[in-house]
């Protein structure tokens, strides 16, 4: 409840002014499957507020995460760039940051949409999960922290929710001070990124939602998250800000299908009809909810089945805020507004590249003047046990070595006809088989030529726990709570 109050106060400050540029509320769930919200087909999990958002805006049915893991996906979302460009793509089995006292993170040289909007006079806040690093050399340099990447205010979790955070049953936000947001300039437009801890384990929900859903602890948490989405939408309506606010809702990747407790209770969500899930590039791992609402600007109730990416939010938001895109780097995202407003009926993405950590895993091709969407896999994870829909022995699928099967020629699907990825094409079933693969391999080669060597932020040296970087806790354990505001007396941190 205190977290919600923080959000409401942040929005409240914008109520008294009219702005020429829109406000932005970007809602990012964690590990929510595309099969979980009602507007994407779920009949038993209650998500009336996410559904309400979809009815009032555009629902993207082929919205894709740039990576099927938290850290690289969020780096791509913030920068509009494939995570390999910023060194946020691991060459080892560990593809995300596990410790707050690691030295890797989103490099300061990267430009986030928050940084560009702050330069345009926006008030910017990130509430919730960051997972893109904290410090480099000492516990106070905060070189990777949200405050170093364009956010005026951050309140939340620098890494991720973990199972060992559950003992005590308390919220990670329980020590928040609502007054800390009241210092803002009330006459500026705002960017609010609300990065939910839901639906990553350890699952938690308040007493008002615990035990109320038809899907156990996962359903309880999902329905609580939906309620909080509704609270945000209600405040925008009450303060008459809805018509000047672009709201975006998505998930950082697909549901974690291997998330099963020792008691056998499934704590992962639903990826609907799609194969696989979190940590792999089958459609279940990367096809995520994508909803955008801006009343009077974006047509209500529209459904778009064109390939889009979470990287597209960067150029969309930046252009709407009146900022030029950076010219000194490649931006892989594409402005969504022509597609959302019906000025274009085709995605600007002819090719999309799907990485499994550092390794190019698959290529998607949507040819001009064609309804086909080809997807070619260079390797696929070995699901186990045999016949399973995930890698249950290792808890997530890995990206190289004995854990994958390499394909020569690549495994080819037509996603437009076979979204479940059950029937790989052959030269017999598809006469253009070799021509299609040759075109996709040439595109992959051209893409590879645009990549530059950058420091590996997820190297072993950057991943390991460093006691001198632990901000304010003496314990070396993963679970660590502290009140940074009280310890250093800096309300914005």
Short mmCIF file of C-alpha atoms in Angstrom, two decimals:
data_model
loop_
_atom_site.label_atom_id
_atom_site.label_comp_id
_atom_site.label_asym_id
_atom_site.label_seq_id
_atom_site.Cartn_x
_atom_site.Cartn_y
_atom_site.Cartn_z
CA UNK A 1 0.00 0.00 0.00
CA UNK A 2 2.85 2.42 0.70
CA UNK A 3 4.31 1.70 -2.69
CA UNK A 4 0.97 2.56 -4.26
CA UNK A 5 0.89 5.80 -2.28
CA UNK A 6 4.29 6.72 -3.68
CA UNK A 7 2.96 6.27 -7.18
CA UNK A 8 -0.22 8.22 -6.55
CA UNK A 9 1.70 11.12 -5.06
CA UNK A 10 4.05 11.18 -8.03
CA UNK A 11 1.12 11.37 -10.46
CA UNK A 12 -0.77 13.85 -8.26
CA UNK A 13 1.94 16.46 -8.71
CA UNK A 14 1.12 16.75 -12.39
CA UNK A 15 -2.59 17.48 -11.91
CA UNK A 16 -2.49 21.30 -12.06
CA UNK A 17 -0.77 21.94 -15.35
CA UNK A 18 -1.40 21.45 -19.04
CA UNK A 19 1.55 20.25 -21.07
CA UNK A 20 2.28 20.25 -24.77
CA UNK A 21 4.07 16.91 -24.56
CA UNK A 22 2.50 13.75 -23.12
CA UNK A 23 3.18 12.10 -19.82
CA UNK A 24 4.33 8.49 -19.85
CA UNK A 25 3.41 5.64 -17.52
CA UNK A 26 5.34 2.50 -18.45
CA UNK A 27 4.23 -0.64 -16.60
CA UNK A 28 6.58 -3.63 -16.77
CA UNK A 29 5.62 -6.96 -15.22
CA UNK A 30 8.23 -9.59 -14.41
CA UNK A 31 7.83 -13.12 -15.85
CA UNK A 32 4.17 -12.57 -16.75
CA UNK A 33 3.13 -14.93 -19.54
CA UNK A 34 1.16 -13.81 -22.58
CA UNK A 35 -1.44 -16.41 -21.62
CA UNK A 36 -2.10 -14.83 -18.22
CA UNK A 37 -4.20 -11.67 -18.92
CA UNK A 38 -7.84 -12.09 -19.85
CA UNK A 39 -7.45 -9.88 -22.91
CA UNK A 40 -4.99 -12.45 -24.28
CA UNK A 41 -7.37 -15.35 -23.77
CA UNK A 42 -7.22 -16.38 -20.11
CA UNK A 43 -10.72 -17.27 -18.86
CA UNK A 44 -10.04 -18.01 -15.21
CA UNK A 45 -7.39 -15.52 -14.01
CA UNK A 46 -9.08 -12.20 -13.27
CA UNK A 47 -7.30 -9.21 -14.84
CA UNK A 48 -10.11 -6.64 -15.35
CA UNK A 49 -7.81 -3.63 -15.24
CA UNK A 50 -5.25 -4.91 -17.75
CA UNK A 51 -8.24 -5.86 -19.91
CA UNK A 52 -9.67 -2.37 -19.45
CA UNK A 53 -6.38 -0.91 -20.61
CA UNK A 54 -6.51 -3.09 -23.72
CA UNK A 55 -10.10 -2.09 -24.51
CA UNK A 56 -9.10 1.56 -24.37
CA UNK A 57 -6.01 1.21 -26.52
CA UNK A 58 -4.05 -1.06 -28.83
CA UNK A 59 -3.25 -4.70 -28.13
CA UNK A 60 -0.10 -6.00 -29.81
CA UNK A 61 -0.32 -9.74 -30.45
CA UNK A 62 3.23 -10.20 -31.69
CA UNK A 63 5.07 -8.05 -29.17
CA UNK A 64 8.53 -9.46 -28.48
CA UNK A 65 11.09 -9.11 -25.72
CA UNK A 66 14.59 -8.46 -27.06
CA UNK A 67 15.83 -11.20 -24.73
CA UNK A 68 14.11 -13.96 -22.74
CA UNK A 69 15.95 -13.01 -19.50
CA UNK A 70 15.46 -10.08 -17.10
CA UNK A 71 18.75 -8.18 -17.24
CA UNK A 72 19.34 -8.13 -21.01
CA UNK A 73 15.64 -7.60 -21.75
CA UNK A 74 15.45 -4.57 -19.46
CA UNK A 75 18.68 -3.14 -20.89
CA UNK A 76 17.13 -3.34 -24.37
CA UNK A 77 13.89 -1.77 -23.13
CA UNK A 78 15.72 1.18 -21.55
CA UNK A 79 18.09 1.86 -24.46
CA UNK A 80 16.27 0.68 -27.60
CA UNK A 81 19.28 -1.46 -28.45
CA UNK A 82 20.08 -5.16 -28.53
CA UNK A 83 21.74 -5.95 -25.18
CA UNK A 84 24.84 -7.32 -26.91
CA UNK A 85 25.63 -3.74 -27.99
CA UNK A 86 26.00 -2.61 -24.37
CA UNK A 87 27.79 -5.70 -23.05
CA UNK A 88 24.64 -6.82 -21.24
CA UNK A 89 24.68 -10.29 -22.79
CA UNK A 90 26.50 -13.04 -20.91
CA UNK A 91 28.90 -15.54 -22.47
CA UNK A 92 28.42 -17.92 -19.51
CA UNK A 93 25.44 -19.76 -18.04
CA UNK A 94 24.59 -16.91 -15.64
CA UNK A 95 22.77 -14.35 -17.75
CA UNK A 96 21.55 -11.92 -15.06
CA UNK A 97 22.90 -10.09 -12.01
CA UNK A 98 22.34 -12.04 -8.79
CA UNK A 99 24.03 -9.71 -6.26
CA UNK A 100 23.54 -6.01 -5.62
CA UNK A 101 27.28 -5.97 -4.83
CA UNK A 102 28.36 -6.92 -8.35
CA UNK A 103 30.43 -4.47 -10.38
CA UNK A 104 28.75 -4.98 -13.77
CA UNK A 105 25.77 -3.05 -15.04
CA UNK A 106 24.34 -0.83 -17.72
CA UNK A 107 27.32 1.28 -18.84
CA UNK A 108 27.16 5.01 -18.24
CA UNK A 109 27.86 5.50 -21.95
CA UNK A 110 24.44 4.04 -22.75
CA UNK A 111 21.57 6.49 -23.18
CA UNK A 112 18.21 5.59 -21.65
CA UNK A 113 14.89 7.16 -22.56
CA UNK A 114 14.82 8.54 -18.99
CA UNK A 115 18.04 10.46 -19.59
CA UNK A 116 16.72 12.04 -22.78
CA UNK A 117 13.36 12.93 -21.22
CA UNK A 118 15.03 14.45 -18.18
CA UNK A 119 16.98 16.67 -20.56
CA UNK A 120 13.62 17.76 -22.01
CA UNK A 121 12.40 18.87 -18.59
CA UNK A 122 10.51 15.74 -17.53
CA UNK A 123 10.32 14.56 -13.93
CA UNK A 124 11.40 10.93 -14.02
CA UNK A 125 10.89 8.11 -11.53
CA UNK A 126 11.46 4.38 -11.45
CA UNK A 127 9.52 2.41 -8.88
CA UNK A 128 10.22 -1.32 -8.50
CA UNK A 129 12.78 -3.55 -10.13
CA UNK A 130 15.95 -2.26 -11.82
CA UNK A 131 18.27 -5.30 -12.27
CA UNK A 132 20.84 -3.38 -14.33
CA UNK A 133 23.62 -2.97 -11.78
CA UNK A 134 24.43 -0.60 -8.94
CA UNK A 135 28.07 0.40 -8.40
CA UNK A 136 31.45 0.01 -10.13
CA UNK A 137 34.37 0.63 -7.75
CA UNK A 138 32.91 1.52 -4.35
CA UNK A 139 29.52 1.39 -2.70
CA UNK A 140 28.82 5.08 -3.20
CA UNK A 141 29.76 5.67 -6.84
CA UNK A 142 26.38 4.25 -8.00
CA UNK A 143 27.66 4.26 -11.59
CA UNK A 144 25.00 1.80 -12.80
CA UNK A 145 22.22 3.02 -10.52
CA UNK A 146 18.95 4.43 -11.97
CA UNK A 147 19.98 7.89 -10.71
CA UNK A 148 22.97 7.69 -13.05
CA UNK A 149 20.72 6.82 -15.99
CA UNK A 150 18.27 9.70 -16.02
CA UNK A 151 15.88 8.93 -13.17
CA UNK A 152 15.32 11.69 -10.62
CA UNK A 153 13.92 9.19 -8.16
CA UNK A 154 14.28 5.46 -7.57
CA UNK A 155 12.56 3.39 -4.93
CA UNK A 156 12.66 -0.35 -5.20
CA UNK A 157 14.88 -3.36 -5.72
CA UNK A 158 18.28 -2.90 -7.41
CA UNK A 159 18.56 -6.58 -8.34
CA UNK A 160 15.61 -9.00 -8.44
CA UNK A 161 13.16 -10.85 -6.27
CA UNK A 162 14.58 -14.11 -4.95
CA UNK A 163 13.22 -17.09 -3.04
CA UNK A 164 15.27 -16.16 0.02
CA UNK A 165 13.54 -12.82 0.15
CA UNK A 166 10.33 -14.57 1.25
CA UNK A 167 11.12 -15.34 4.94
CA UNK A 168 9.45 -12.68 7.05
CA UNK A 169 6.73 -12.18 4.43
CA UNK A 170 7.40 -8.42 4.35
CA UNK A 171 7.31 -6.17 1.30
CA UNK A 172 10.63 -4.85 0.02
CA UNK A 173 8.93 -1.45 -0.02
CA UNK A 174 7.84 -1.54 3.61
CA UNK A 175 10.15 1.27 4.75
CA UNK A 176 9.14 3.78 2.12
CA UNK A 177 8.50 7.37 3.10
CA UNK A 178 5.66 8.86 1.02
CA UNK A 179 6.88 12.39 1.73
CA UNK A 180 10.06 11.74 -0.23
CA UNK A 181 8.26 12.41 -3.52
CA UNK A 182 6.82 15.78 -2.53
CA UNK A 183 9.93 17.83 -3.44
CA UNK A 184 9.06 17.73 -7.22
CA UNK A 185 8.33 20.59 -9.58
CA UNK A 186 4.56 20.36 -10.18
CA UNK A 187 4.75 22.12 -13.53
CA UNK A 188 6.65 19.54 -15.50
CA UNK A 189 5.50 16.50 -17.49
CA UNK A 190 6.42 13.15 -16.01
CA UNK A 191 7.82 9.76 -16.89
CA UNK A 192 6.89 7.01 -14.45
CA UNK A 193 8.31 3.52 -14.91
CA UNK A 194 6.60 1.04 -12.61
CA UNK A 195 8.59 -2.20 -12.80
CA UNK A 196 6.58 -4.76 -10.84
CA UNK A 197 8.24 -7.47 -8.76
CA UNK A 198 5.25 -9.59 -9.76
CA UNK A 199 5.38 -12.32 -11.15
CA UNK A 200 8.93 -13.33 -10.28
CA UNK A 201 9.33 -15.69 -7.37
CA UNK A 202 9.24 -15.58 -4.45
CA UNK A 203 5.52 -14.95 -4.97
CA UNK A 204 3.77 -12.74 -2.48
CA UNK A 205 0.37 -11.10 -2.11
CA UNK A 206 -1.42 -9.14 0.56
CA UNK A 207 -4.17 -10.57 2.74
CA UNK A 208 -6.80 -9.03 0.47
CA UNK A 209 -5.67 -11.28 -2.40
CA UNK A 210 -4.04 -14.32 -0.78
CA UNK A 211 -6.03 -17.47 -1.46
CA UNK A 212 -8.63 -15.67 -3.60
CA UNK A 213 -7.68 -16.78 -7.13
CA UNK A 214 -8.17 -20.05 -8.97
CA UNK A 215 -4.45 -20.38 -9.65
CA UNK A 216 -2.80 -20.61 -6.25
CA UNK A 217 -0.06 -18.23 -5.18
CA UNK A 218 0.67 -17.24 -8.77
CA UNK A 219 -2.92 -16.28 -9.46
CA UNK A 220 -3.18 -14.37 -6.18
CA UNK A 221 -0.13 -12.29 -7.05
CA UNK A 222 -1.31 -11.71 -10.63
CA UNK A 223 -4.69 -10.47 -9.50
CA UNK A 224 -3.06 -8.15 -6.98
CA UNK A 225 -0.83 -6.73 -9.69
CA UNK A 226 -3.89 -6.16 -11.87
CA UNK A 227 -5.53 -4.29 -9.00
CA UNK A 228 -2.55 -1.96 -8.73
CA UNK A 229 -2.72 -1.29 -12.49
CA UNK A 230 -6.31 -0.24 -11.90
CA UNK A 231 -5.28 2.15 -9.14
CA UNK A 232 -2.92 3.94 -11.51
CA UNK A 233 -5.56 4.18 -14.23
CA UNK A 234 -8.12 5.49 -11.72
CA UNK A 235 -5.82 8.28 -10.56
CA UNK A 236 -5.07 9.32 -14.14
CA UNK A 237 -8.83 9.57 -14.69
CA UNK A 238 -9.52 11.43 -11.44
CA UNK A 239 -6.82 14.01 -12.12
CA UNK A 240 -7.91 14.35 -15.76
CA UNK A 241 -4.51 13.26 -16.98
CA UNK A 242 -5.57 10.19 -18.97
CA UNK A 243 -5.99 12.03 -22.28
CA UNK A 244 -2.47 13.39 -22.07
CA UNK A 245 -0.75 10.22 -20.88
CA UNK A 246 0.61 7.33 -22.91
CA UNK A 247 0.31 4.14 -20.85
CA UNK A 248 2.27 1.03 -21.82
CA UNK A 249 1.94 -2.42 -20.25
CA UNK A 250 4.19 -5.41 -20.95
CA UNK A 251 6.37 -8.12 -19.41
CA UNK A 252 10.14 -8.41 -19.58
CA UNK A 253 9.88 -11.97 -20.94
CA UNK A 254 7.58 -14.97 -20.98
CA UNK A 255 6.44 -17.00 -18.00
CA UNK A 256 8.94 -19.19 -16.14
CA UNK A 257 7.48 -22.62 -16.86
CA UNK A 258 10.10 -24.48 -14.77
CA UNK A 259 9.14 -22.61 -11.59
CA UNK A 260 7.79 -25.46 -9.43
CA UNK A 261 8.04 -25.59 -5.64
CA UNK A 262 9.37 -28.54 -3.65
CA UNK A 263 5.73 -29.34 -2.89
CA UNK A 264 4.96 -29.58 -6.59
CA UNK A 265 2.99 -26.33 -6.85
CA UNK A 266 3.51 -24.46 -10.09
CA UNK A 267 4.64 -20.89 -9.47
CA UNK A 268 5.06 -19.99 -13.12
CA UNK A 269 2.46 -18.49 -15.42
CA UNK A 270 0.95 -19.37 -18.77
CA UNK A 271 2.43 -18.72 -22.20
CA UNK A 272 -0.82 -19.69 -23.84
CA UNK A 273 -0.45 -21.73 -27.02
CA UNK A 274 3.24 -20.93 -27.34
CA UNK A 275 6.15 -23.29 -26.83
CA UNK A 276 8.85 -22.76 -24.21
CA UNK A 277 9.19 -19.90 -21.77
CA UNK A 278 11.62 -17.68 -19.90
CA UNK A 279 15.31 -18.10 -20.86
CA UNK A 280 14.68 -19.51 -24.34
CA UNK A 281 13.63 -18.02 -27.66
CA UNK A 282 10.73 -20.25 -28.49
CA UNK A 283 7.70 -17.96 -28.79
CA UNK A 284 6.68 -18.64 -25.19
CA UNK A 285 9.91 -17.06 -23.97
CA UNK A 286 9.75 -13.83 -25.97
CA UNK A 287 6.16 -13.18 -27.06
CA UNK A 288 4.76 -10.97 -24.31
CA UNK A 289 1.72 -8.79 -23.64
CA UNK A 290 1.99 -5.40 -25.32
CA UNK A 291 -0.71 -2.80 -24.64
CA UNK A 292 -0.58 0.94 -25.33
CA UNK A 293 -3.29 3.47 -24.50
CA UNK A 294 -3.51 7.17 -25.27
CA UNK A 295 -7.15 8.28 -25.52
CA UNK A 296 -7.93 10.42 -28.53
CA UNK A 297 -4.57 9.70 -30.12
CA UNK A 298 -4.49 5.90 -30.35
CA UNK A 299 -7.63 4.13 -31.54
CA UNK A 300 -9.38 2.16 -28.81
CA UNK A 301 -9.89 -1.57 -29.23
CA UNK A 302 -7.39 -2.02 -32.04
CA UNK A 303 -5.44 -5.27 -32.39
CA UNK A 304 -2.16 -5.36 -34.33
CA UNK A 305 -0.51 -8.62 -35.37
CA UNK A 306 2.76 -7.21 -36.68
CA UNK A 307 6.21 -7.95 -35.15
CA UNK A 308 7.09 -5.30 -32.57
CA UNK A 309 9.73 -5.20 -29.85
CA UNK A 310 10.14 -3.83 -26.35
CA UNK A 311 13.07 -1.91 -27.87
CA UNK A 312 10.47 0.14 -29.77
CA UNK A 313 9.39 1.98 -26.63
CA UNK A 314 12.66 3.94 -26.62
CA UNK A 315 12.24 5.75 -29.98
CA UNK A 316 8.47 6.05 -29.49
CA UNK A 317 8.75 7.81 -26.13
CA UNK A 318 11.77 9.90 -27.08
CA UNK A 319 10.18 11.26 -30.27
CA UNK A 320 6.89 12.03 -28.54
CA UNK A 321 8.80 13.98 -25.89
CA UNK A 322 10.32 16.11 -28.63
CA UNK A 323 13.87 14.82 -28.29
CA UNK A 324 16.03 13.81 -31.24
CA UNK A 325 17.32 10.26 -31.26
CA UNK A 326 21.03 9.81 -30.56
CA UNK A 327 23.02 9.94 -33.79
CA UNK A 328 26.24 8.40 -32.47
CA UNK A 329 24.88 4.86 -32.06
CA UNK A 330 22.58 2.32 -33.64
CA UNK A 331 19.05 2.33 -32.26
CA UNK A 332 17.42 -1.01 -33.01
CA UNK A 333 13.92 -0.05 -31.90
CA UNK A 334 11.40 1.57 -34.24
CA UNK A 335 8.86 4.31 -33.58
CA UNK A 336 5.49 2.62 -32.99
CA UNK A 337 3.25 5.64 -33.58
CA UNK A 338 2.76 5.17 -37.35
CA UNK A 339 1.62 1.60 -36.70
CA UNK A 340 -0.51 2.53 -33.68
CA UNK A 341 -2.25 5.38 -35.49
CA UNK A 342 -2.90 3.44 -38.68
CA UNK A 343 -0.56 5.55 -40.80
CA UNK A 344 1.34 2.34 -41.50
CA UNK A 345 0.04 -1.21 -41.67
CA UNK A 346 3.43 -2.88 -41.65
CA UNK A 347 6.02 -3.21 -38.92
CA UNK A 348 9.23 -1.32 -39.58
CA UNK A 349 11.08 -4.45 -38.49
CA UNK A 350 11.83 -6.56 -41.53
CA UNK A 351 14.33 -8.60 -39.50
CA UNK A 352 14.54 -9.17 -35.76
CA UNK A 353 17.40 -11.03 -34.07
CA UNK A 354 16.80 -13.26 -31.08
CA UNK A 355 19.74 -13.68 -28.71
CA UNK A 356 20.21 -16.31 -26.05
CA UNK A 357 22.60 -14.36 -23.82
CA UNK A 358 25.60 -13.50 -26.05
CA UNK A 359 24.72 -16.00 -28.78
CA UNK A 360 22.57 -15.30 -31.82
CA UNK A 361 19.89 -17.94 -31.47
CA UNK A 362 17.30 -17.17 -34.14
CA UNK A 363 16.31 -14.71 -36.85
CA UNK A 364 12.78 -13.50 -37.66
CA UNK A 365 11.98 -12.21 -41.15
CA UNK A 366 8.78 -10.47 -42.17
CA UNK A 367 9.28 -9.86 -45.91
CA UNK A 368 7.76 -6.83 -47.58
CA UNK A 369 4.52 -7.61 -49.44
CA UNK A 370 4.15 -10.95 -47.70
CA UNK A 371 2.06 -12.28 -44.84
CA UNK A 372 4.68 -14.88 -43.93
CA UNK A 373 6.83 -14.47 -40.85
CA UNK A 374 9.82 -16.78 -41.05
CA UNK A 375 11.80 -17.79 -37.99
CA UNK A 376 15.06 -19.71 -38.26
CA UNK A 377 16.81 -21.29 -35.24
CA UNK A 378 20.56 -21.87 -35.32
CA UNK A 379 20.27 -23.90 -32.12
CA UNK A 380 17.53 -24.90 -29.69
CA UNK A 381 17.65 -25.84 -25.99
CA UNK A 382 17.46 -29.46 -24.96
CA UNK A 383 14.27 -29.72 -22.94
CA UNK A 384 14.36 -32.27 -20.14
CA UNK A 385 12.98 -34.54 -18.96
CA UNK A 386 12.07 -35.86 -22.38
CA UNK A 387 8.75 -34.52 -23.62
CA UNK A 388 8.78 -31.56 -21.22
CA UNK A 389 8.20 -27.93 -22.23
CA UNK A 390 11.29 -26.62 -20.45
CA UNK A 391 14.62 -27.42 -18.82
CA UNK A 392 13.40 -28.59 -15.42
CA UNK A 393 16.66 -30.14 -14.22
CA UNK A 394 18.60 -26.87 -14.51
CA UNK A 395 15.59 -24.64 -13.67
CA UNK A 396 16.24 -22.54 -16.82
CA UNK A 397 17.55 -23.42 -20.26
CA UNK A 398 21.17 -22.58 -21.08
CA UNK A 399 22.54 -21.18 -24.31
CA UNK A 400 25.54 -23.22 -25.46
CA UNK A 401 27.52 -26.44 -25.19
CA UNK A 402 25.89 -29.71 -24.18
CA UNK A 403 22.65 -27.95 -23.26
CA UNK A 404 21.66 -27.10 -26.84
CA UNK A 405 21.19 -28.81 -30.19
CA UNK A 406 22.79 -27.06 -33.16
CA UNK A 407 20.97 -27.10 -36.49
CA UNK A 408 22.58 -27.19 -39.93
CA UNK A 409 20.62 -26.19 -41.90
CA UNK A 410 18.80 -23.96 -39.40
CA UNK A 411 15.39 -25.03 -38.13
CA UNK A 412 12.80 -23.05 -40.11
CA UNK A 413 9.19 -22.17 -39.18
CA UNK A 414 6.51 -19.94 -40.66
CA UNK A 415 5.20 -18.28 -37.50
CA UNK A 416 2.20 -16.87 -39.34
CA UNK A 417 0.96 -20.39 -40.07
CA UNK A 418 2.56 -22.32 -37.20
CA UNK A 419 2.71 -20.03 -34.13
CA UNK A 420 3.11 -23.08 -31.86
CA UNK A 421 6.39 -23.95 -33.65
CA UNK A 422 5.46 -27.59 -33.93
CA UNK A 423 6.18 -28.27 -37.62
CA UNK A 424 9.63 -27.28 -38.92
CA UNK A 425 9.70 -26.76 -42.67
CA UNK A 426 11.77 -28.82 -45.10
CA UNK A 427 12.81 -28.41 -48.75
CA UNK A 428 9.90 -30.68 -49.58
CA UNK A 429 7.21 -28.82 -47.62
CA UNK A 430 8.55 -25.37 -48.58
CA UNK A 431 9.98 -25.04 -52.12
CA UNK A 432 11.74 -21.78 -51.22
CA UNK A 433 13.38 -23.36 -48.15
CA UNK A 434 17.01 -22.72 -49.12
CA UNK A 435 16.30 -19.28 -50.58
CA UNK A 436 14.57 -18.17 -47.39
CA UNK A 437 17.39 -19.44 -45.16
CA UNK A 438 20.02 -17.83 -47.36
CA UNK A 439 18.29 -14.45 -47.08
CA UNK A 440 18.05 -14.77 -43.28
CA UNK A 441 21.67 -15.83 -42.90
CA UNK A 442 22.78 -12.88 -45.03
CA UNK A 443 20.74 -10.56 -42.78
CA UNK A 444 22.39 -12.09 -39.71
CA UNK A 445 25.82 -11.52 -41.25
CA UNK A 446 25.00 -7.86 -41.99
CA UNK A 447 23.76 -7.45 -38.43
CA UNK A 448 26.96 -8.99 -37.04
CA UNK A 449 29.00 -6.41 -38.95
CA UNK A 450 27.30 -3.64 -36.96
CA UNK A 451 28.42 -5.06 -33.61
CA UNK A 452 31.42 -3.67 -31.76
CA UNK A 453 33.54 -5.18 -29.01
CA UNK A 454 32.42 -3.76 -25.67
CA UNK A 455 33.27 -4.67 -22.07
CA UNK A 456 31.39 -7.75 -20.90
CA UNK A 457 29.25 -6.50 -18.03
CA UNK A 458 28.20 -10.05 -17.14
CA UNK A 459 31.67 -11.58 -16.98
CA UNK A 460 32.51 -13.70 -13.95
CA UNK A 461 34.60 -10.85 -12.57
CA UNK A 462 31.65 -8.48 -12.82
CA UNK A 463 29.08 -10.96 -11.53
CA UNK A 464 30.73 -12.13 -8.30
CA UNK A 465 29.78 -10.66 -4.93
CA UNK A 466 32.18 -7.93 -3.76
CA UNK A 467 31.88 -7.00 -0.09
CA UNK A 468 33.21 -3.47 -0.68
CA UNK A 469 30.26 -2.81 -3.02
CA UNK A 470 27.55 -3.91 -0.57
CA UNK A 471 25.70 -0.67 0.00
CA UNK A 472 24.49 -0.90 3.56
CA UNK A 473 24.27 -4.48 4.77
CA UNK A 474 27.00 -6.47 6.47
CA UNK A 475 25.55 -9.87 5.58
CA UNK A 476 27.00 -11.73 2.62
CA UNK A 477 23.68 -13.46 2.01
CA UNK A 478 21.48 -12.80 -0.98
CA UNK A 479 18.65 -11.40 1.12
CA UNK A 480 19.48 -7.89 2.25
CA UNK A 481 17.16 -5.10 3.32
CA UNK A 482 18.17 -1.61 4.29
CA UNK A 483 16.84 1.95 4.33
CA UNK A 484 19.24 3.85 2.09
CA UNK A 485 17.32 7.08 2.61
CA UNK A 486 17.89 7.05 6.36
CA UNK A 487 21.49 5.85 6.19
CA UNK A 488 22.81 8.50 3.82
CA UNK A 489 20.16 11.17 4.24
CA UNK A 490 19.58 11.52 0.52
CA UNK A 491 15.85 11.35 -0.09
CA UNK A 492 16.09 10.60 -3.81
CA UNK A 493 18.12 7.44 -3.20
#
